[in-house]
mmCIF file of C-alpha atoms in Angstrom:
data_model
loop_
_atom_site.group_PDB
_atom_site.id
_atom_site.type_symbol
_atom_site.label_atom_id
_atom_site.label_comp_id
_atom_site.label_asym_id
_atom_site.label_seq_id
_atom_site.Cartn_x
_atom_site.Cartn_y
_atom_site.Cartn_z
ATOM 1 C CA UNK Z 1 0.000 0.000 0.000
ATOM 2 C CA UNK Z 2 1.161 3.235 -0.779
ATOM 3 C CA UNK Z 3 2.118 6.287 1.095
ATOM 4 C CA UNK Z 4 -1.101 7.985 0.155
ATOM 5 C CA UNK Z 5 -3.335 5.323 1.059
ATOM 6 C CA UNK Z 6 -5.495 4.814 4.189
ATOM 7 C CA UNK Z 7 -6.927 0.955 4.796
ATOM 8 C CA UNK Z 8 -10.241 1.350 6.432
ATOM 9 C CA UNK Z 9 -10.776 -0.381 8.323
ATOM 10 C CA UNK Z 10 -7.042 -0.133 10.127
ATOM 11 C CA UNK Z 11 -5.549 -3.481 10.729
ATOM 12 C CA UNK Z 12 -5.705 -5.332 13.716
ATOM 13 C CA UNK Z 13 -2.167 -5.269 13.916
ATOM 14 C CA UNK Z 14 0.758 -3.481 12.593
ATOM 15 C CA UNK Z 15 4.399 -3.926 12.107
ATOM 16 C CA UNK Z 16 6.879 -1.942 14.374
ATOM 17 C CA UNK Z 17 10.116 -1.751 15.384
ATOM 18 C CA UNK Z 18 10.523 -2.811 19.182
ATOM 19 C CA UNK Z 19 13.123 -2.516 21.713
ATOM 20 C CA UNK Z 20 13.171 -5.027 24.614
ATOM 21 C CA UNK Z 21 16.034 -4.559 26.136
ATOM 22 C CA UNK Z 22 19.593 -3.042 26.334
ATOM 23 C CA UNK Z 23 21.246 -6.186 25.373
ATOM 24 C CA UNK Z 24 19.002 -7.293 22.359
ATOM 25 C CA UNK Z 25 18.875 -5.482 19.193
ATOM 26 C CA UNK Z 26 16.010 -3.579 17.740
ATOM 27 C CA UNK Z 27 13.546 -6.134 15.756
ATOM 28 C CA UNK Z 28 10.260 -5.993 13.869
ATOM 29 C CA UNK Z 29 7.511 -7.447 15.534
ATOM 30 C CA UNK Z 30 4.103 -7.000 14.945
ATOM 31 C CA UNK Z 31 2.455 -5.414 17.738
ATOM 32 C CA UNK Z 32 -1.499 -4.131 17.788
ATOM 33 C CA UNK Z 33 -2.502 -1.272 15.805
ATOM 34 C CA UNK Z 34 -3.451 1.451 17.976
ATOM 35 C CA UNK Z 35 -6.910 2.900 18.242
ATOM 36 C CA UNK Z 36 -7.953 6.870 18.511
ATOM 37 C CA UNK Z 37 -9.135 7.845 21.795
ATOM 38 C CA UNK Z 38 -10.091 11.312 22.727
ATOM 39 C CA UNK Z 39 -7.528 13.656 22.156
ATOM 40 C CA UNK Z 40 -5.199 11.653 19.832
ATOM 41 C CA UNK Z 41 -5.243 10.595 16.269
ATOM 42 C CA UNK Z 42 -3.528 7.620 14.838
ATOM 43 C CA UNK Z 43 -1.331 8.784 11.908
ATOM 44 C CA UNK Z 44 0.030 6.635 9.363
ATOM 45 C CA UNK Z 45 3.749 7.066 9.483
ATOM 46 C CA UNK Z 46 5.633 8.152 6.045
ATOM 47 C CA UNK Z 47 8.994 9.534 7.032
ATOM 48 C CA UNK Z 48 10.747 9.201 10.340
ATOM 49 C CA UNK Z 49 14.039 10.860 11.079
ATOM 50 C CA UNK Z 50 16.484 8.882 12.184
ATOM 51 C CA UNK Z 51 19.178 10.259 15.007
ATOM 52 C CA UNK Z 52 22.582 9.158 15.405
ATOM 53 C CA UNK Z 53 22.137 9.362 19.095
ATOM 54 C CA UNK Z 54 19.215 6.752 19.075
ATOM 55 C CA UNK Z 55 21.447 3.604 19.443
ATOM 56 C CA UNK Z 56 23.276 5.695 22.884
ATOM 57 C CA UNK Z 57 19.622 6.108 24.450
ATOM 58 C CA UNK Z 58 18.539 2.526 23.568
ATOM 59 C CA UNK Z 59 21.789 1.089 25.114
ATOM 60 C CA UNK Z 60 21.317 3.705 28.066
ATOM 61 C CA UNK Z 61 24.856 5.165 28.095
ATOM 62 C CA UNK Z 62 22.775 8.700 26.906
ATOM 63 C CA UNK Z 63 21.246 8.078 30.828
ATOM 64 C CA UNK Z 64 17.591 9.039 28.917
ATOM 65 C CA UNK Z 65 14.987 6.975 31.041
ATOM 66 C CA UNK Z 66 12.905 5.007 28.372
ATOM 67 C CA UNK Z 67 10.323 2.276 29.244
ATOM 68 C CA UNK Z 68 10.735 -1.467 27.672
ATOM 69 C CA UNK Z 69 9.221 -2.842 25.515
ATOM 70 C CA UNK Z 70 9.256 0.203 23.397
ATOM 71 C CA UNK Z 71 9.255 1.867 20.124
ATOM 72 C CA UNK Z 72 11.438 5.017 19.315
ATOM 73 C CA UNK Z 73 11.110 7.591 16.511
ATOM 74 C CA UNK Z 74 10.524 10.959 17.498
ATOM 75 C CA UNK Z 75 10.230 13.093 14.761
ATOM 76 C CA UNK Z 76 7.970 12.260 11.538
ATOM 77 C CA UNK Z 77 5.615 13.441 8.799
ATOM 78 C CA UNK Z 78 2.683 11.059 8.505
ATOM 79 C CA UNK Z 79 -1.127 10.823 7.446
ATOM 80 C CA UNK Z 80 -4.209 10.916 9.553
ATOM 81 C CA UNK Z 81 -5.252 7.448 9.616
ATOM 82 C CA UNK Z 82 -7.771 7.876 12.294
ATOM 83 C CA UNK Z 83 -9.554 10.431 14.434
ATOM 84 C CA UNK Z 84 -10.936 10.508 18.439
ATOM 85 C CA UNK Z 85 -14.125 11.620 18.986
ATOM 86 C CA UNK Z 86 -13.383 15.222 20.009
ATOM 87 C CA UNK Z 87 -11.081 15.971 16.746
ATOM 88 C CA UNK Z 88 -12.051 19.176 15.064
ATOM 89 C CA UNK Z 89 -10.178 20.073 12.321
ATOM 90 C CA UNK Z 90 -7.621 17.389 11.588
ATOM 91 C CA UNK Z 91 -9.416 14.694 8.768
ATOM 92 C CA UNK Z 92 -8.255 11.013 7.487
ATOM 93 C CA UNK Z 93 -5.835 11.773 4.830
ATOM 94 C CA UNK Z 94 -4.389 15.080 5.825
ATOM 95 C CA UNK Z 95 -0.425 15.462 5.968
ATOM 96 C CA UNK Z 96 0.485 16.164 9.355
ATOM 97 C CA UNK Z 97 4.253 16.772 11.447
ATOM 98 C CA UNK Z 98 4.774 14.815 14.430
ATOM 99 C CA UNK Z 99 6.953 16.787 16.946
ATOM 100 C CA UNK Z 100 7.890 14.767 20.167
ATOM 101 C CA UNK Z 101 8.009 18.090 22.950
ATOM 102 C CA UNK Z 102 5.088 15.966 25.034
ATOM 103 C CA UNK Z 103 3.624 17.774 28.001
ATOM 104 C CA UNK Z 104 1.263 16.418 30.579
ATOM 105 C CA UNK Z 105 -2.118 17.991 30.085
ATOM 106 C CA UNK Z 106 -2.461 18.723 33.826
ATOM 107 C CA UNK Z 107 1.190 19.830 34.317
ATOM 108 C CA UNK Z 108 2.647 21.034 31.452
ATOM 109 C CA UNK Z 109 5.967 21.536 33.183
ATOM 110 C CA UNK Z 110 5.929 17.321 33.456
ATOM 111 C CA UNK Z 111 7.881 16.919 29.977
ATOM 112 C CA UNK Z 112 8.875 14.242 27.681
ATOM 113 C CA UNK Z 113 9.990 13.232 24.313
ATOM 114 C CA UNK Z 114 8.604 11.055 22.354
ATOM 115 C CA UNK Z 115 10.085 8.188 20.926
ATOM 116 C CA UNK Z 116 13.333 9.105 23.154
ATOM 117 C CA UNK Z 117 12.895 10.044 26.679
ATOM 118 C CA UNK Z 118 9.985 9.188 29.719
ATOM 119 C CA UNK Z 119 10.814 12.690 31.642
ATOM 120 C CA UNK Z 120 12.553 13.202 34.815
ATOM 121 C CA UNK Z 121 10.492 12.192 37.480
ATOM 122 C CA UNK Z 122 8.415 9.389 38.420
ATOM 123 C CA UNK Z 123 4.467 10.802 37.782
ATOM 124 C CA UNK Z 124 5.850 11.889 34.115
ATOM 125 C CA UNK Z 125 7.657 8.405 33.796
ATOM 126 C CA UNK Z 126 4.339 6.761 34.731
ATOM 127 C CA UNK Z 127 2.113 8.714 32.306
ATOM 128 C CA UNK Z 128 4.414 8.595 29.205
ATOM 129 C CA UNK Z 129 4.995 4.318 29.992
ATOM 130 C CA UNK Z 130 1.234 3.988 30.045
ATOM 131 C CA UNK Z 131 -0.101 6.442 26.946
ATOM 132 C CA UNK Z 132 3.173 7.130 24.755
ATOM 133 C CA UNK Z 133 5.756 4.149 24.540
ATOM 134 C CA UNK Z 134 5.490 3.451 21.228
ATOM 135 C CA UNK Z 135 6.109 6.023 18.458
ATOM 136 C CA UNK Z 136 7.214 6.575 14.789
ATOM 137 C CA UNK Z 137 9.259 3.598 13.928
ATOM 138 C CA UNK Z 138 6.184 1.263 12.688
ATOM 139 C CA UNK Z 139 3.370 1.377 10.497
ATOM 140 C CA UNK Z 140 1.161 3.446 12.640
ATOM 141 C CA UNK Z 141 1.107 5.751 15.484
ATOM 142 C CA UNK Z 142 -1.179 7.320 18.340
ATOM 143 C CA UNK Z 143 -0.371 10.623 19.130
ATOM 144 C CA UNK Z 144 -1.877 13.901 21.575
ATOM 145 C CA UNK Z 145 -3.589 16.122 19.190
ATOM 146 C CA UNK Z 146 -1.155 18.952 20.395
ATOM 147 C CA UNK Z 147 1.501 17.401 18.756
ATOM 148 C CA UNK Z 148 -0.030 16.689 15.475
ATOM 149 C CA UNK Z 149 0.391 19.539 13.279
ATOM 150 C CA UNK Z 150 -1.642 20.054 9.660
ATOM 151 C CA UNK Z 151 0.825 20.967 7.060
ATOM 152 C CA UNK Z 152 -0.717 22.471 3.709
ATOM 153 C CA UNK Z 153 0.369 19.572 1.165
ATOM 154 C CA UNK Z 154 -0.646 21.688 -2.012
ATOM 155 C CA UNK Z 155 1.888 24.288 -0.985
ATOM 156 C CA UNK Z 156 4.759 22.084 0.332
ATOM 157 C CA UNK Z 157 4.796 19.212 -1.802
ATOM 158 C CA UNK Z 158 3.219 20.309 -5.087
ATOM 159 C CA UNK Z 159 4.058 24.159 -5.248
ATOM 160 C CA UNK Z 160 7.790 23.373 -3.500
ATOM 161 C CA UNK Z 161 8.030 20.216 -4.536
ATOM 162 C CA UNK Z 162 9.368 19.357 -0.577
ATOM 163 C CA UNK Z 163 9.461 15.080 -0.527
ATOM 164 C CA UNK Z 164 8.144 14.029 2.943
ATOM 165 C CA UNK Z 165 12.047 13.293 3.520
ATOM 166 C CA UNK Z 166 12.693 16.989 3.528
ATOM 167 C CA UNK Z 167 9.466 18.236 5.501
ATOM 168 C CA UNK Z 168 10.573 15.746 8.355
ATOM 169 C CA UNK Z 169 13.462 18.086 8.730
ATOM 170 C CA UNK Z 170 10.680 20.997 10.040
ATOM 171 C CA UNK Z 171 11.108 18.790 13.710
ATOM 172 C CA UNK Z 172 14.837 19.172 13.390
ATOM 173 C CA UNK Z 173 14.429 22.885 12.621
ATOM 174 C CA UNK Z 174 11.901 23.296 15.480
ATOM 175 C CA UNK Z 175 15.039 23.085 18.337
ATOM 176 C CA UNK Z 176 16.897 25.726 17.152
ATOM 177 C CA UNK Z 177 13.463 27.658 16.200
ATOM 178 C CA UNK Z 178 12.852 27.741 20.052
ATOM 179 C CA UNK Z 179 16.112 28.873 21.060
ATOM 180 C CA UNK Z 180 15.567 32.284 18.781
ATOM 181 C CA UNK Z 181 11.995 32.482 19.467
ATOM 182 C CA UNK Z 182 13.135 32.605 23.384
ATOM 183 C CA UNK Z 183 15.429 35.409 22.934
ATOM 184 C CA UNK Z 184 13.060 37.601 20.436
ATOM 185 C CA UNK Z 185 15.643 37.440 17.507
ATOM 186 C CA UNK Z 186 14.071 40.419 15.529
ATOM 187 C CA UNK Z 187 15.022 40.718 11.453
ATOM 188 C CA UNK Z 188 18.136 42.988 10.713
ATOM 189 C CA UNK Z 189 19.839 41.730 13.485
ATOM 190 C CA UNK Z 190 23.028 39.101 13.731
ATOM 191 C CA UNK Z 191 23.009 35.900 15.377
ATOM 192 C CA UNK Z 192 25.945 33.928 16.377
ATOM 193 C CA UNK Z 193 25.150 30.368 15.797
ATOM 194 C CA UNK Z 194 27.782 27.724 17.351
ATOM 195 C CA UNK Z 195 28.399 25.593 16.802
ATOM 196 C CA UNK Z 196 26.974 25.618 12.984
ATOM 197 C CA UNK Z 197 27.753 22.519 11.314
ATOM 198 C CA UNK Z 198 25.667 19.670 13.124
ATOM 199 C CA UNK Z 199 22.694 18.464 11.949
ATOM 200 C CA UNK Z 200 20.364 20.389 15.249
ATOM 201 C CA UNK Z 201 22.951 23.187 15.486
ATOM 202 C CA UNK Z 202 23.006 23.668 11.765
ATOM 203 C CA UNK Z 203 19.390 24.048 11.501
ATOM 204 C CA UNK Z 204 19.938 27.291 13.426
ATOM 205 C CA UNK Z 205 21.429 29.093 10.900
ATOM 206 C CA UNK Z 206 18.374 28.176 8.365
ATOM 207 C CA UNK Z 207 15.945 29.316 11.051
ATOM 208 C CA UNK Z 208 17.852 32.594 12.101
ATOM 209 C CA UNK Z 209 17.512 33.585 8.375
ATOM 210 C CA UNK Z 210 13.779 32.738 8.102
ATOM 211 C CA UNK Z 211 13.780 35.353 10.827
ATOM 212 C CA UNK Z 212 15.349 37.944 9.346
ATOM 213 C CA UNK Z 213 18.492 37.868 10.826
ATOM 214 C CA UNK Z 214 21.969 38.209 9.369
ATOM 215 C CA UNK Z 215 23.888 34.695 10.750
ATOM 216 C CA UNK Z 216 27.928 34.278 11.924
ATOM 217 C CA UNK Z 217 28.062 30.579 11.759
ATOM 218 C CA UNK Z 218 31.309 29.298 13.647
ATOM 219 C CA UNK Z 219 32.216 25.876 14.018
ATOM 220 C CA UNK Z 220 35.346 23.741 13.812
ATOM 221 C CA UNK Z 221 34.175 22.094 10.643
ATOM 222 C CA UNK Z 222 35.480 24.045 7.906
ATOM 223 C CA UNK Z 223 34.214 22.932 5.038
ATOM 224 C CA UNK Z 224 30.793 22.578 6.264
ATOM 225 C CA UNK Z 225 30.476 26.155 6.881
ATOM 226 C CA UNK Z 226 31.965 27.239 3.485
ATOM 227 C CA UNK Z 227 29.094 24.860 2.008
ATOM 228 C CA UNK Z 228 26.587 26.705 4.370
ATOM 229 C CA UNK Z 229 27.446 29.970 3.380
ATOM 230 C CA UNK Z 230 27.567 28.633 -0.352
ATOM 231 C CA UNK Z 231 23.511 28.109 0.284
ATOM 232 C CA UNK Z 232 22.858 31.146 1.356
ATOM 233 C CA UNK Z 233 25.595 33.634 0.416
ATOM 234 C CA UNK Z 234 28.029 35.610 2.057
ATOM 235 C CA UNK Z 235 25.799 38.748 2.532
ATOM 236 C CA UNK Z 236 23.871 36.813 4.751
ATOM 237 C CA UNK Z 237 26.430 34.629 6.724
ATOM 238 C CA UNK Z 238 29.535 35.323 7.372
ATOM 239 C CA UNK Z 239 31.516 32.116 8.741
ATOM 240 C CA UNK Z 240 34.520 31.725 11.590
ATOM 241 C CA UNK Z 241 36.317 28.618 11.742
ATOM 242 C CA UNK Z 242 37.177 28.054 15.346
ATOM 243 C CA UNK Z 243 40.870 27.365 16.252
ATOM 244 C CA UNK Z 244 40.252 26.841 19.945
ATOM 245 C CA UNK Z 245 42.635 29.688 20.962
ATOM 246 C CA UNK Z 246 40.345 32.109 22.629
ATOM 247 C CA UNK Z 247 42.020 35.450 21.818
ATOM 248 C CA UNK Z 248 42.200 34.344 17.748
ATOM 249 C CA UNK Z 249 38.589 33.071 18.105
ATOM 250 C CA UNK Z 250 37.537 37.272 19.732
ATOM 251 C CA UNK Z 251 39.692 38.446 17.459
ATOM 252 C CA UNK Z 252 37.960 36.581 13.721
ATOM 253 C CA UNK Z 253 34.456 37.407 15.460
ATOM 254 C CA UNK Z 254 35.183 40.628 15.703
ATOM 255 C CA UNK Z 255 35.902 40.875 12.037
ATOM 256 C CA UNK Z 256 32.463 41.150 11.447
ATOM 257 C CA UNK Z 257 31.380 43.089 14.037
ATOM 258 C CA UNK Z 258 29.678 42.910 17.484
ATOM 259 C CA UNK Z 259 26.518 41.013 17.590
ATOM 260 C CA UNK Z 260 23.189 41.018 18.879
ATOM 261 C CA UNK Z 261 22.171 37.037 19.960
ATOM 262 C CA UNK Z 262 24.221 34.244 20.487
ATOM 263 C CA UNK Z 263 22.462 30.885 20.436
ATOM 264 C CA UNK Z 264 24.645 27.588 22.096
ATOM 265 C CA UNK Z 265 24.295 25.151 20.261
ATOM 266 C CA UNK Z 266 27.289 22.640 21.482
ATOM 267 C CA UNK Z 267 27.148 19.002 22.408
ATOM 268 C CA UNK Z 268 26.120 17.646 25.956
ATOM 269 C CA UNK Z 269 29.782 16.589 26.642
ATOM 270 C CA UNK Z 270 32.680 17.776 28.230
ATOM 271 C CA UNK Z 271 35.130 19.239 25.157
ATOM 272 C CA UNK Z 272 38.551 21.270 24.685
ATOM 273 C CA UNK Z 273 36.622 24.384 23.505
ATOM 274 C CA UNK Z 274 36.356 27.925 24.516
ATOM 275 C CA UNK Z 275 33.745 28.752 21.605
ATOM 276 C CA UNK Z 276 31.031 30.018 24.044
ATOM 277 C CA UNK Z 277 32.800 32.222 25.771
ATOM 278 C CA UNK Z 278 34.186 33.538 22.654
ATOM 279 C CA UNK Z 279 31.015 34.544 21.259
ATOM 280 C CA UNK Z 280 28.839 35.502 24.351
ATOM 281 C CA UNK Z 281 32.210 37.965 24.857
ATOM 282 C CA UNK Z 282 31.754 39.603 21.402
ATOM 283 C CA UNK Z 283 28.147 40.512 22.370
ATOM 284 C CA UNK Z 284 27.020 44.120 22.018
ATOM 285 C CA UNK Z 285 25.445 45.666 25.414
ATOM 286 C CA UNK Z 286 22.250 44.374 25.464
ATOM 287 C CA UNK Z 287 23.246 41.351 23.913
ATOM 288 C CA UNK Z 288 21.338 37.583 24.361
ATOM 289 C CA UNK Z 289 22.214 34.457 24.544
ATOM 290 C CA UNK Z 290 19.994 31.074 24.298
ATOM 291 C CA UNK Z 291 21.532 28.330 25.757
ATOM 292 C CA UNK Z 292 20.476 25.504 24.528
ATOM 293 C CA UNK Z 293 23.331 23.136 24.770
ATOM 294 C CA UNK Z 294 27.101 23.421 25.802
ATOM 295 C CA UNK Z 295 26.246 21.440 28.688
ATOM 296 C CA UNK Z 296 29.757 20.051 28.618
ATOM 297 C CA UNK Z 297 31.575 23.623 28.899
ATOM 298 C CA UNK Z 298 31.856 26.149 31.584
ATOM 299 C CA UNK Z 299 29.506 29.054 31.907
ATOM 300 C CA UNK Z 300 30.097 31.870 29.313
ATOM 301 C CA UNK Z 301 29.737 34.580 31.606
ATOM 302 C CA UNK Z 302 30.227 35.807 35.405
ATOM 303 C CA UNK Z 303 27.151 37.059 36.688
ATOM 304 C CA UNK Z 304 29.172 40.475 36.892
ATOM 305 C CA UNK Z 305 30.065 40.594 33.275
ATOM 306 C CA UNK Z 306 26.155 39.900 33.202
ATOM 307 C CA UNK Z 307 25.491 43.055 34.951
ATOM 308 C CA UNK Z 308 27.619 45.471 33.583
ATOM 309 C CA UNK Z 309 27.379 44.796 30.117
ATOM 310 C CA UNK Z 310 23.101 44.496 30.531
ATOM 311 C CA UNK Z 311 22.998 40.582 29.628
ATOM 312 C CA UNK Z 312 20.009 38.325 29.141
ATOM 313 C CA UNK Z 313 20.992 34.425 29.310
ATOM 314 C CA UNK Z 314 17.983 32.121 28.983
ATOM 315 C CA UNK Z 315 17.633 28.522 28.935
ATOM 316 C CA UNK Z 316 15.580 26.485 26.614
ATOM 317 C CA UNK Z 317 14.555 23.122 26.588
ATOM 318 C CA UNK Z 318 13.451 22.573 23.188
ATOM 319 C CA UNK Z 319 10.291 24.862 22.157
ATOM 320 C CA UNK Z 320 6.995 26.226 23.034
ATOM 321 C CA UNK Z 321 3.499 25.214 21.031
ATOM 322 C CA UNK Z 322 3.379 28.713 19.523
ATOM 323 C CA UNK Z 323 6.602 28.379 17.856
ATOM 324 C CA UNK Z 324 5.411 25.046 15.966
ATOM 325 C CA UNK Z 325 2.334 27.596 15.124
ATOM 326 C CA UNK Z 326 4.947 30.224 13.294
ATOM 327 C CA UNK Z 327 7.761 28.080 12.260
ATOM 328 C CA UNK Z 328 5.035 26.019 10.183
ATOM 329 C CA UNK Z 329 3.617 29.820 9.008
ATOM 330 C CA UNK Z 330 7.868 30.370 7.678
ATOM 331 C CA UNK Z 331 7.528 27.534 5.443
ATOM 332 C CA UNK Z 332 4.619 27.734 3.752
ATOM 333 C CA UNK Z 333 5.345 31.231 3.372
ATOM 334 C CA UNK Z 334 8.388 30.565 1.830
ATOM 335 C CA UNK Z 335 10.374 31.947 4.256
ATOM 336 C CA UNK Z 336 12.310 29.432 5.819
ATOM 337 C CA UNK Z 337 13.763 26.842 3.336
ATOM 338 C CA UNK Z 338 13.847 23.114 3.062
ATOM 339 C CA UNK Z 339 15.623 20.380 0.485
ATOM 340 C CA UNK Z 340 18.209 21.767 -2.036
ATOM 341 C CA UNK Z 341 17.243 25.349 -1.552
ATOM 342 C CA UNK Z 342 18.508 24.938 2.116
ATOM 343 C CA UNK Z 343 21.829 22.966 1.358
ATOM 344 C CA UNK Z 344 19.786 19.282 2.821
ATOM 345 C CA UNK Z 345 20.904 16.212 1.166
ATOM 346 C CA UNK Z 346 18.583 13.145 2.146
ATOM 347 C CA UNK Z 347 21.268 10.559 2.767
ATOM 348 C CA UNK Z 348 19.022 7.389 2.991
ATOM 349 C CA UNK Z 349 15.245 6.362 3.190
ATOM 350 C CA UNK Z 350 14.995 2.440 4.771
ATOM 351 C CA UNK Z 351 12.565 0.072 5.689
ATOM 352 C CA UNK Z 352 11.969 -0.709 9.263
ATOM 353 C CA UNK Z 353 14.224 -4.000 8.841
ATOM 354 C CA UNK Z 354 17.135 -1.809 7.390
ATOM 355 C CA UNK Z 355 17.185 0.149 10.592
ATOM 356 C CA UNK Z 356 20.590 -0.653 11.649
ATOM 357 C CA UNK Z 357 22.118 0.510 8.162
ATOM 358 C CA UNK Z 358 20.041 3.357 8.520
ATOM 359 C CA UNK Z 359 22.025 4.375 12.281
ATOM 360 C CA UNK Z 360 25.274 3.291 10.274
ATOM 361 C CA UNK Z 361 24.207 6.190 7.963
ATOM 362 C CA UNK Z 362 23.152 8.492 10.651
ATOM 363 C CA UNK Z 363 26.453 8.245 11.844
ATOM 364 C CA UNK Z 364 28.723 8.960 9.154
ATOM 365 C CA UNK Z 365 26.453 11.348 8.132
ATOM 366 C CA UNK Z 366 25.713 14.338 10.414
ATOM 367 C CA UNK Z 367 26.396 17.440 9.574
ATOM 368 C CA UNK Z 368 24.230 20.262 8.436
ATOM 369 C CA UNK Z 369 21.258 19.221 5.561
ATOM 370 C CA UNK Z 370 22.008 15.250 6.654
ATOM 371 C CA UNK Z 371 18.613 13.295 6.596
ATOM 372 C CA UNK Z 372 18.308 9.974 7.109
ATOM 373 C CA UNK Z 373 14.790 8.192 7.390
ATOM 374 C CA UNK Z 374 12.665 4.783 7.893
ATOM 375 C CA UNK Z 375 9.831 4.634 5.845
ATOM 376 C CA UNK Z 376 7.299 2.259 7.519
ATOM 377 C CA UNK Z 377 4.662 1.947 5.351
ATOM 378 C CA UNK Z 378 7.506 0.257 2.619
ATOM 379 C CA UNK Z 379 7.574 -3.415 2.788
#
């Protein structure tokens, strides 16, 4: 059957990836098809990313609590397959975005991701192991109406010509989208994005410019950045390669002058790098910084640097529903660009049973544009 095609009724049972354990491999099984209850649809799953970092939470050296059995796949473009009772506006058939930022509906500060993490304490452990252990890798899905977004398919696959490969790259964009949304980045002004080259970190360069904003990418990676700024031209980003000498590092930012935002990108892990402080010190007054990773370096600032020169450092976990809202407004607008026009390169698209070729490609392939994703509903 396919990817346009909705069995009705759904099958009593469905084929899915499951994970059982830390010492067993992934495996298709096939598990029941789940039904619509209120406030979910079940979505028919056409494109799921697949992360690089998936194989470190299923093996638990990540330390991201995750029930067992259970199905992973956070991010995905899918159909409507089927509808609860108190749907609205969603209808069988539409194309729809799956983004994983789960919140209980009676404490939205209880948080979890789906497809990759159960939360941080025991009620939001309990909830997600009982309503949302299995997500995007298999046939099927059940997911909270809040996180099942309409996307206008006339506009982004026939007018753009976007495959569902590329438009599953909207829940990669959606971190970084967050980070600038939480520090107002306005259009006209320049954002230090680092680093730049990743796959998440990257996408904050292509989101800063559907803002507006003029971007200085910095990274180690080299060559990535010169293909970045190939994409998009040097009148709108300016690249620094970093050489881990903090003084050199000042010195090449300052090049292009002092900036308004800097958004921290950098891996959860300790590394030999003084990038942040670097580019929260090349900050005008007034300046902002997002800090949304970088976990593994020291703070970028004292708290009196923070004073005198008028800083505003905010942490974000991930995003807020009204920035799914107006990132989704971006690219049907035009604004903010996917596939070729944004430098992606879809690396791979696998069946469920391919999955561990598909991590081998996630891995060797990670930097900026990289998408890699199981189809499902292929055979």
């Amino acid at each position: 059957m396919g990817p346009n095609e909705i069995p009705s009724p759904l099958p009593k049972t469905m084929r899915a990836l499951v994970h059982e354990s830390k010492e067993k491999p992934m495996a298709v099984q096939q598990i029941p098809t789940p039904e619509a209850i209120p406030g979910t649809v079940v979505v028919k799953v056409l494109a799921a990313q697949v992360d690089a970092n998936l194989p470190r939470i299923l093996n638990g050296e990540q330390g991201f609590p995750i029930p067992q059995p259970f199905t992973p796949g956070a991010r995905s473009i899918g159909r409507v397959a089927a509808i609860g009772q108190d749907t609205t506006a969603l209808k069988i058939g539409q194309l729809v975005m799956i983004e994983p930022m789960f919140c209980a509906r009676d404490e939205p500060g209880n948080k979890a991701l789906f497809g990759a993490y159960s939360g941080v304490n025991e009620a939001t452990q309990a909830w997600f192991d009982k309503n949302w252990r299995h997500a995007a890798y298999a046939e099927y899905t059940r997911t909270p109406l809040e996180n099942t977004w309409a996307l206008n398919e006339k506009v982004l696959c026939h007018r753009f010509g976007y495959t569902f490969a590329e438009l599953s790259h909207l829940t990669v964009d959606l971190v970084a989208f967050g980070g600038l949304r939480g520090i107002h980045v306005e259009a006209g002004e320049t954002v230090i994005v680092g680093p730049a080259s990743g796959v998440y970190s990257g996408a904050g360069v292509d989101t800063a410019l559907a803002l507006g904003a003029n971007v200085v990418a910095v990274g180690r990676n080299e060559t990535v950045l010169k293909r970045i700024q190939s994409v998009f031209g040097a009148d709108r980003v300016q690249i620094v390669p970093l050489t881990n000498d903090l003084d050199t590092d000042k010195t090449a930012l300052l090049e292009h002058g002092r900036a308004d935002c800097f958004i921290d990108m950098g891996p959860p892990i300790p590394i030999q790098s003084s990038y942040n402080t670097a580019c929260a010190s090349v900050l005008r007054d007034g300046g902002r910084i997002s800090i949304m990773g970088g976990m593994g370096q020291p703070f970028p600032v004292s708290p009196m640097e923070m004073l005198l020169r008028n800083l505003t450092i905010k942490g974000q976990f991930m995003y807020e529903p009204c920035d799914v809202r107006a990132m989704i407004r971006l690219v049907e607008a035009g604004r903010l660009k996917l596939g070729k026009a944004a430098g992606h390169t879809t690396r791979g698209n696998f069946k469920l049973d391919e999955v561990e070729t598909a991590f081998d490609y996630a891995r060797r392939n990670k930097s900026h544009g990289d998408i890699i994703v199981l189809e499902p509903w292929r055979l």
